[in-house]
PDB file of C-alpha atoms in Angstrom:
ATOM      1  CA  MET A   1     -23.945  -4.464 -11.003  1.00  0.00           C
ATOM      2  CA  LYS A   2     -23.244  -1.438  -9.408  1.00  0.00           C
ATOM      3  CA  LEU A   3     -20.275   0.553 -10.515  1.00  0.00           C
ATOM      4  CA  ILE A   4     -16.749   0.725  -8.392  1.00  0.00           C
ATOM      5  CA  GLY A   5     -14.936   3.703  -7.718  1.00  0.00           C
ATOM      6  CA  LEU A   6     -11.397   3.165  -6.606  1.00  0.00           C
ATOM      7  CA  ILE A   7      -9.097   5.676  -5.390  1.00  0.00           C
ATOM      8  CA  GLY A   8      -5.859   4.891  -5.935  1.00  0.00           C
ATOM      9  CA  GLY A   9      -2.251   5.761  -6.692  1.00  0.00           C
ATOM     10  CA  MET A  10      -0.864   5.187  -3.247  1.00  0.00           C
ATOM     11  CA  SER A  11       0.742   3.310  -4.948  1.00  0.00           C
ATOM     12  CA  TRP A  12      -0.192   2.535  -8.226  1.00  0.00           C
ATOM     13  CA  GLU A  13       1.870  -1.382  -7.855  1.00  0.00           C
ATOM     14  CA  SER A  14      -0.780  -2.276  -4.595  1.00  0.00           C
ATOM     15  CA  SER A  15      -3.897  -0.225  -7.399  1.00  0.00           C
ATOM     16  CA  ALA A  16      -2.856  -3.221  -9.911  1.00  0.00           C
ATOM     17  CA  GLU A  17      -3.646  -6.011  -7.497  1.00  0.00           C
ATOM     18  CA  TYR A  18      -6.995  -4.042  -6.760  1.00  0.00           C
ATOM     19  CA  TYR A  19      -7.849  -3.922 -10.603  1.00  0.00           C
ATOM     20  CA  ARG A  20      -7.152  -7.380 -11.384  1.00  0.00           C
ATOM     21  CA  ILE A  21      -8.573  -8.837  -8.045  1.00  0.00           C
ATOM     22  CA  VAL A  22     -11.840  -6.473  -8.562  1.00  0.00           C
ATOM     23  CA  ASN A  23     -11.944  -8.002 -11.864  1.00  0.00           C
ATOM     24  CA  ALA A  24     -11.043 -11.345 -11.073  1.00  0.00           C
ATOM     25  CA  ALA A  25     -13.767 -12.117  -8.489  1.00  0.00           C
ATOM     26  CA  VAL A  26     -16.649 -11.188 -10.488  1.00  0.00           C
ATOM     27  CA  ARG A  27     -15.581 -13.233 -13.550  1.00  0.00           C
ATOM     28  CA  ASP A  28     -15.955 -16.246 -10.865  1.00  0.00           C
ATOM     29  CA  ARG A  29     -18.955 -14.815  -9.755  1.00  0.00           C
ATOM     30  CA  LEU A  30     -20.931 -14.498 -13.059  1.00  0.00           C
ATOM     31  CA  GLY A  31     -18.492 -16.417 -14.922  1.00  0.00           C
ATOM     32  CA  GLY A  32     -18.028 -16.706 -19.127  1.00  0.00           C
ATOM     33  CA  GLN A  33     -16.270 -12.959 -20.055  1.00  0.00           C
ATOM     34  CA  HIS A  34     -18.130 -11.118 -17.217  1.00  0.00           C
ATOM     35  CA  SER A  35     -16.093  -8.379 -15.646  1.00  0.00           C
ATOM     36  CA  ALA A  36     -16.322  -5.455 -13.125  1.00  0.00           C
ATOM     37  CA  ARG A  37     -17.817  -2.133 -13.937  1.00  0.00           C
ATOM     38  CA  VAL A  38     -14.901   0.218 -12.451  1.00  0.00           C
ATOM     39  CA  LEU A  39     -13.566   3.715 -12.565  1.00  0.00           C
ATOM     40  CA  LEU A  40     -10.396   4.184 -11.223  1.00  0.00           C
ATOM     41  CA  TYR A  41      -8.817   7.709 -10.029  1.00  0.00           C
ATOM     42  CA  SER A  42      -4.990   7.857  -9.474  1.00  0.00           C
ATOM     43  CA  VAL A  43      -3.306  10.163  -7.519  1.00  0.00           C
ATOM     44  CA  ASP A  44       0.550  11.223  -7.626  1.00  0.00           C
ATOM     45  CA  PHE A  45       1.684   9.069  -5.194  1.00  0.00           C
ATOM     46  CA  ALA A  46       4.865  11.369  -4.726  1.00  0.00           C
ATOM     47  CA  GLU A  47       2.145  14.084  -3.601  1.00  0.00           C
ATOM     48  CA  VAL A  48       0.647  12.566  -1.091  1.00  0.00           C
ATOM     49  CA  GLU A  49       3.980  10.899   0.436  1.00  0.00           C
ATOM     50  CA  GLN A  50       5.467  14.658   0.991  1.00  0.00           C
ATOM     51  CA  MET A  51       2.325  15.503   2.150  1.00  0.00           C
ATOM     52  CA  GLN A  52       2.737  12.384   4.778  1.00  0.00           C
ATOM     53  CA  HIS A  53       5.649  12.760   5.741  1.00  0.00           C
ATOM     54  CA  ASP A  54       5.415  16.837   6.549  1.00  0.00           C
ATOM     55  CA  SER A  55       2.106  16.263   8.548  1.00  0.00           C
ATOM     56  CA  ARG A  56      -0.097  18.055   6.128  1.00  0.00           C
ATOM     57  CA  TRP A  57      -3.270  15.674   6.892  1.00  0.00           C
ATOM     58  CA  SER A  58      -5.538  18.273   5.965  1.00  0.00           C
ATOM     59  CA  ASP A  59      -3.886  18.786   2.587  1.00  0.00           C
ATOM     60  CA  ALA A  60      -4.207  15.418   2.354  1.00  0.00           C
ATOM     61  CA  ALA A  61      -7.742  15.115   2.897  1.00  0.00           C
ATOM     62  CA  ALA A  62      -9.093  17.880   0.856  1.00  0.00           C
ATOM     63  CA  LEU A  63      -7.169  15.629  -2.322  1.00  0.00           C
ATOM     64  CA  ILE A  64      -9.409  12.334  -1.746  1.00  0.00           C
ATOM     65  CA  ALA A  65     -11.899  14.373  -1.094  1.00  0.00           C
ATOM     66  CA  ASP A  66     -11.732  15.952  -4.237  1.00  0.00           C
ATOM     67  CA  ALA A  67     -10.729  12.399  -5.807  1.00  0.00           C
ATOM     68  CA  ALA A  68     -13.887  10.883  -4.218  1.00  0.00           C
ATOM     69  CA  ALA A  69     -15.574  13.825  -5.785  1.00  0.00           C
ATOM     70  CA  ARG A  70     -14.708  13.073  -9.546  1.00  0.00           C
ATOM     71  CA  LEU A  71     -15.641   9.486  -9.360  1.00  0.00           C
ATOM     72  CA  GLU A  72     -18.981  10.263  -7.767  1.00  0.00           C
ATOM     73  CA  ARG A  73     -19.735  12.410 -10.551  1.00  0.00           C
ATOM     74  CA  GLY A  74     -18.604   9.632 -13.191  1.00  0.00           C
ATOM     75  CA  GLY A  75     -20.504   7.521 -12.081  1.00  0.00           C
ATOM     76  CA  ALA A  76     -19.594   5.582  -8.945  1.00  0.00           C
ATOM     77  CA  GLU A  77     -22.290   3.646  -6.857  1.00  0.00           C
ATOM     78  CA  LEU A  78     -20.222   2.473  -4.336  1.00  0.00           C
ATOM     79  CA  LEU A  79     -16.145   4.004  -3.369  1.00  0.00           C
ATOM     80  CA  LEU A  80     -12.910   2.383  -2.009  1.00  0.00           C
ATOM     81  CA  LEU A  81     -10.385   4.549  -1.367  1.00  0.00           C
ATOM     82  CA  CYS A  82      -6.812   1.501  -2.078  1.00  0.00           C
ATOM     83  CA  THR A  83      -4.447   2.436   0.694  1.00  0.00           C
ATOM     84  CA  ASN A  84      -4.456   1.324   4.295  1.00  0.00           C
ATOM     85  CA  THR A  85      -3.162   4.870   5.962  1.00  0.00           C
ATOM     86  CA  MET A  86      -4.756   7.942   3.810  1.00  0.00           C
ATOM     87  CA  HIS A  87      -7.754   5.774   5.633  1.00  0.00           C
ATOM     88  CA  CYS A  88      -6.875   8.333   8.526  1.00  0.00           C
ATOM     89  CA  VAL A  89      -8.354  11.133   7.158  1.00  0.00           C
ATOM     90  CA  LEU A  90     -11.563   9.410   6.866  1.00  0.00           C
ATOM     91  CA  PRO A  91     -13.318  10.840   9.668  1.00  0.00           C
ATOM     92  CA  ASP A  92     -12.673  14.577   8.209  1.00  0.00           C
ATOM     93  CA  ILE A  93     -14.285  14.035   4.666  1.00  0.00           C
ATOM     94  CA  GLU A  94     -16.329  11.004   4.235  1.00  0.00           C
ATOM     95  CA  ALA A  95     -19.583  12.851   5.635  1.00  0.00           C
ATOM     96  CA  GLY A  96     -19.531  14.981   2.534  1.00  0.00           C
ATOM     97  CA  PHE A  97     -19.358  11.590   0.438  1.00  0.00           C
ATOM     98  CA  GLY A  98     -22.568  10.988  -1.589  1.00  0.00           C
ATOM     99  CA  VAL A  99     -22.240   7.273  -1.965  1.00  0.00           C
ATOM    100  CA  PRO A 100     -21.124   4.226   0.302  1.00  0.00           C
ATOM    101  CA  LEU A 101     -17.649   4.352   1.352  1.00  0.00           C
ATOM    102  CA  LEU A 102     -16.264   0.394   2.271  1.00  0.00           C
ATOM    103  CA  HIS A 103     -13.976   1.344   4.801  1.00  0.00           C
ATOM    104  CA  ILE A 104     -10.606  -1.309   4.235  1.00  0.00           C
ATOM    105  CA  ALA A 105      -9.855  -1.784   8.302  1.00  0.00           C
ATOM    106  CA  ASP A 106     -13.884  -3.149   8.300  1.00  0.00           C
ATOM    107  CA  ALA A 107     -12.795  -5.534   5.546  1.00  0.00           C
ATOM    108  CA  ALA A 108     -10.109  -6.818   7.845  1.00  0.00           C
ATOM    109  CA  GLY A 109     -12.017  -7.019  11.164  1.00  0.00           C
ATOM    110  CA  ARG A 110     -15.090  -9.407   9.547  1.00  0.00           C
ATOM    111  CA  ALA A 111     -12.438 -11.448   8.552  1.00  0.00           C
ATOM    112  CA  ILE A 112     -10.765 -11.965  11.577  1.00  0.00           C
ATOM    113  CA  THR A 113     -13.951 -12.266  13.355  1.00  0.00           C
ATOM    114  CA  ALA A 114     -14.541 -14.735  11.123  1.00  0.00           C
ATOM    115  CA  ALA A 115     -12.104 -16.876  11.542  1.00  0.00           C
ATOM    116  CA  GLY A 116     -12.651 -16.544  15.270  1.00  0.00           C
ATOM    117  CA  LEU A 117      -9.623 -14.581  16.123  1.00  0.00           C
ATOM    118  CA  ARG A 118      -8.911 -12.321  19.252  1.00  0.00           C
ATOM    119  CA  ARG A 119      -5.446 -11.133  19.838  1.00  0.00           C
ATOM    120  CA  ILE A 120      -4.209 -10.050  16.326  1.00  0.00           C
ATOM    121  CA  GLY A 121      -0.767  -7.948  15.450  1.00  0.00           C
ATOM    122  CA  LEU A 122      -0.749  -4.725  13.037  1.00  0.00           C
ATOM    123  CA  LEU A 123       1.897  -4.027   9.740  1.00  0.00           C
ATOM    124  CA  GLY A 124       1.415  -1.083   7.989  1.00  0.00           C
ATOM    125  CA  THR A 125       3.565   1.904   7.373  1.00  0.00           C
ATOM    126  CA  ARG A 126       4.197   3.744  10.419  1.00  0.00           C
ATOM    127  CA  PHE A 127       0.944   6.050  10.358  1.00  0.00           C
ATOM    128  CA  THR A 128      -0.785   3.164  10.421  1.00  0.00           C
ATOM    129  CA  MET A 129       0.416   1.038  12.861  1.00  0.00           C
ATOM    130  CA  GLU A 130       1.377   4.414  15.378  1.00  0.00           C
ATOM    131  CA  GLY A 131      -1.861   6.125  14.973  1.00  0.00           C
ATOM    132  CA  ALA A 132      -5.625   5.376  17.443  1.00  0.00           C
ATOM    133  CA  PHE A 133      -7.519   5.370  13.649  1.00  0.00           C
ATOM    134  CA  TYR A 134      -7.364   1.893  12.980  1.00  0.00           C
ATOM    135  CA  ARG A 135      -6.273   0.145  15.695  1.00  0.00           C
ATOM    136  CA  GLU A 136      -9.278   1.644  17.905  1.00  0.00           C
ATOM    137  CA  ARG A 137     -11.806   0.745  14.828  1.00  0.00           C
ATOM    138  CA  LEU A 138     -10.589  -2.428  14.864  1.00  0.00           C
ATOM    139  CA  GLN A 139     -10.684  -3.253  18.528  1.00  0.00           C
ATOM    140  CA  GLN A 140     -14.093  -0.970  19.300  1.00  0.00           C
ATOM    141  CA  ARG A 141     -16.250  -2.518  16.225  1.00  0.00           C
ATOM    142  CA  PHE A 142     -14.841  -5.438  16.741  1.00  0.00           C
ATOM    143  CA  GLY A 143     -13.524  -6.192  20.098  1.00  0.00           C
ATOM    144  CA  LEU A 144     -10.109  -7.521  18.969  1.00  0.00           C
ATOM    145  CA  ASP A 145      -6.970  -6.919  20.766  1.00  0.00           C
ATOM    146  CA  VAL A 146      -4.672  -5.433  18.883  1.00  0.00           C
ATOM    147  CA  VAL A 147      -0.677  -5.669  19.035  1.00  0.00           C
ATOM    148  CA  ILE A 148       1.830  -3.924  17.024  1.00  0.00           C
ATOM    149  CA  PRO A 149       5.240  -4.331  16.706  1.00  0.00           C
ATOM    150  CA  ASP A 150       8.299  -2.976  18.691  1.00  0.00           C
ATOM    151  CA  GLU A 151       9.750   1.285  17.770  1.00  0.00           C
ATOM    152  CA  ALA A 152      12.919  -0.455  15.878  1.00  0.00           C
ATOM    153  CA  GLU A 153      10.563  -2.943  13.587  1.00  0.00           C
ATOM    154  CA  ARG A 154       8.242  -0.306  13.119  1.00  0.00           C
ATOM    155  CA  ALA A 155      10.890   1.084  11.117  1.00  0.00           C
ATOM    156  CA  SER A 156      11.947  -0.952   9.542  1.00  0.00           C
ATOM    157  CA  ILE A 157       8.539  -2.741   8.209  1.00  0.00           C
ATOM    158  CA  HIS A 158       7.933   1.436   6.977  1.00  0.00           C
ATOM    159  CA  ARG A 159      10.777   1.634   5.685  1.00  0.00           C
ATOM    160  CA  ILE A 160      10.939  -0.846   3.211  1.00  0.00           C
ATOM    161  CA  ILE A 161       7.405  -0.432   2.126  1.00  0.00           C
ATOM    162  CA  TYR A 162       8.237   2.966   1.463  1.00  0.00           C
ATOM    163  CA  ASP A 163      11.541   2.443   0.006  1.00  0.00           C
ATOM    164  CA  GLU A 164      10.871  -1.065  -1.793  1.00  0.00           C
ATOM    165  CA  LEU A 165       7.440  -2.432  -2.404  1.00  0.00           C
ATOM    166  CA  CYS A 166       6.226   0.851  -3.861  1.00  0.00           C
ATOM    167  CA  ARG A 167       8.773   1.282  -5.793  1.00  0.00           C
ATOM    168  CA  GLY A 168       7.858  -2.391  -7.289  1.00  0.00           C
ATOM    169  CA  GLN A 169      11.241  -4.052  -5.389  1.00  0.00           C
ATOM    170  CA  ILE A 170      10.881  -7.639  -3.796  1.00  0.00           C
ATOM    171  CA  ARG A 171      13.648  -8.111  -1.567  1.00  0.00           C
ATOM    172  CA  GLU A 172      13.963 -11.485   0.032  1.00  0.00           C
ATOM    173  CA  PRO A 173      15.953 -10.190   3.030  1.00  0.00           C
ATOM    174  CA  SER A 174      12.825  -7.930   3.277  1.00  0.00           C
ATOM    175  CA  ARG A 175      10.788 -11.058   3.498  1.00  0.00           C
ATOM    176  CA  ASP A 176      12.743 -12.510   6.065  1.00  0.00           C
ATOM    177  CA  ALA A 177      12.814  -9.098   8.232  1.00  0.00           C
ATOM    178  CA  TYR A 178       9.059  -9.217   7.727  1.00  0.00           C
ATOM    179  CA  ARG A 179       9.339 -12.857   9.147  1.00  0.00           C
ATOM    180  CA  GLN A 180      11.330 -11.994  12.032  1.00  0.00           C
ATOM    181  CA  VAL A 181       8.885  -9.264  13.449  1.00  0.00           C
ATOM    182  CA  MET A 182       6.022 -11.938  13.242  1.00  0.00           C
ATOM    183  CA  ARG A 183       7.558 -15.039  14.620  1.00  0.00           C
ATOM    184  CA  ARG A 184       9.108 -12.650  17.980  1.00  0.00           C
ATOM    185  CA  MET A 185       5.623 -11.196  17.783  1.00  0.00           C
ATOM    186  CA  VAL A 186       4.216 -14.468  17.851  1.00  0.00           C
ATOM    187  CA  GLU A 187       6.082 -16.287  20.563  1.00  0.00           C
ATOM    188  CA  GLN A 188       6.463 -13.293  22.806  1.00  0.00           C
ATOM    189  CA  GLU A 189       3.142 -11.666  22.412  1.00  0.00           C
ATOM    190  CA  GLY A 190       0.510 -13.999  21.869  1.00  0.00           C
ATOM    191  CA  VAL A 191      -0.162 -12.714  18.628  1.00  0.00           C
ATOM    192  CA  GLU A 192      -2.317 -15.187  16.791  1.00  0.00           C
ATOM    193  CA  GLY A 193      -2.624 -13.977  12.995  1.00  0.00           C
ATOM    194  CA  PHE A 194      -1.625 -10.617  11.122  1.00  0.00           C
ATOM    195  CA  VAL A 195      -2.966  -8.134   9.334  1.00  0.00           C
ATOM    196  CA  LEU A 196      -1.412  -6.935   6.266  1.00  0.00           C
ATOM    197  CA  GLY A 197      -2.429  -3.479   7.098  1.00  0.00           C
ATOM    198  CA  CYS A 198      -0.997  -2.066   3.876  1.00  0.00           C
ATOM    199  CA  THR A 199      -2.007  -2.689   0.385  1.00  0.00           C
ATOM    200  CA  GLU A 200       1.647  -3.286  -0.444  1.00  0.00           C
ATOM    201  CA  ILE A 201       2.852  -5.758   2.049  1.00  0.00           C
ATOM    202  CA  PRO A 202       1.147  -8.701   0.533  1.00  0.00           C
ATOM    203  CA  LEU A 203       2.925  -7.903  -2.832  1.00  0.00           C
ATOM    204  CA  LEU A 204       6.062  -9.414  -0.596  1.00  0.00           C
ATOM    205  CA  ILE A 205       4.865 -11.755   2.075  1.00  0.00           C
ATOM    206  CA  GLY A 206       1.888 -14.453   1.908  1.00  0.00           C
ATOM    207  CA  SER A 207       0.568 -16.952   3.556  1.00  0.00           C
ATOM    208  CA  ASP A 208       2.859 -19.440   1.825  1.00  0.00           C
ATOM    209  CA  ASP A 209       5.440 -17.887   3.702  1.00  0.00           C
ATOM    210  CA  VAL A 210       4.432 -17.838   6.640  1.00  0.00           C
ATOM    211  CA  PRO A 211       2.793 -20.603   9.691  1.00  0.00           C
ATOM    212  CA  TRP A 212       0.185 -18.152  11.163  1.00  0.00           C
ATOM    213  CA  PRO A 213      -3.089 -16.463   8.784  1.00  0.00           C
ATOM    214  CA  LEU A 214      -2.934 -13.889   7.384  1.00  0.00           C
ATOM    215  CA  PHE A 215      -5.524 -10.814   7.119  1.00  0.00           C
ATOM    216  CA  ASP A 216      -4.548  -9.283   3.238  1.00  0.00           C
ATOM    217  CA  THR A 217      -6.455  -6.212   3.264  1.00  0.00           C
ATOM    218  CA  THR A 218      -5.893  -5.671  -0.446  1.00  0.00           C
ATOM    219  CA  ARG A 219      -7.539  -8.915  -1.278  1.00  0.00           C
ATOM    220  CA  LEU A 220     -10.534  -8.575   1.638  1.00  0.00           C
ATOM    221  CA  HIS A 221     -10.929  -5.057   1.018  1.00  0.00           C
ATOM    222  CA  ALA A 222     -11.515  -6.044  -3.266  1.00  0.00           C
ATOM    223  CA  GLU A 223     -13.416  -8.862  -2.847  1.00  0.00           C
ATOM    224  CA  TRP A 224     -15.728  -7.155  -0.585  1.00  0.00           C
ATOM    225  CA  ALA A 225     -16.863  -4.522  -3.154  1.00  0.00           C
ATOM    226  CA  VAL A 226     -17.379  -7.165  -5.210  1.00  0.00           C
ATOM    227  CA  GLU A 227     -19.879  -9.083  -3.084  1.00  0.00           C
ATOM    228  CA  GLU A 228     -21.622  -5.405  -2.973  1.00  0.00           C
ATOM    229  CA  ALA A 229     -21.767  -4.735  -6.455  1.00  0.00           C
ATOM    230  CA  LEU A 230     -23.246  -7.677  -7.412  1.00  0.00           C
ATOM    231  CA  ALA A 231     -25.683  -7.679  -3.829  1.00  0.00           C
ATOM    232  CA  THR A 232     -29.358  -7.972  -5.004  1.00  0.00           C
ATOM    233  CA  PRO A 233     -31.026  -5.166  -3.102  1.00  0.00           C
ATOM    234  CA  ALA A 234     -33.425  -5.421  -0.531  1.00  0.00           C
ATOM    235  CA  GLY A 235     -37.138  -5.592  -1.705  1.00  0.00           C
TER     236      GLY A 235
END
């Protein structure tokens, strides 16, 4: 079993889910008392949040690169960046990684393709929804038609993530707000399903809450890591 390196803390609420999911997945695959071999490096999210909102992306990239290097020195054999938004800095730093990094948008794209869907709604922070890095990866690598909410909806989704979900607050009015956005996108824009493109969103809303297909990037990313960690080397 390969040693999985998790770059977490963005926020720790969802990083805890990563740890739970990878261990549960290993137990399900191997049985008995098996659990995952994991290293977790958790950053201070207050620092990262400030960098994001100040557009100090080079500082954020340096922080992520440092975390990755620490995990590699600790023996990690594959890496996961446990956040969707911060994947925006990867093009500037991933060439320096000495071990494979599994991109969270690829985890989503694989699952959407397997489900046979093409027109997909993307929910996440405003950085993820409005930036090109995530949508273009889904479009170019998987041939998906990616739709984002309108401006007011994006503001609401972003606020709920930072002001509530990252602080462990789960509120029914916020769940209803997400449902309303999704319903409009299905009815008015022909969306077939949704990428939960922020690792905190699955804490608020899941498949029991809406009738449309949801692609939980936290679970998909973590389970893909287990698949890779347990893969038998070729030859």
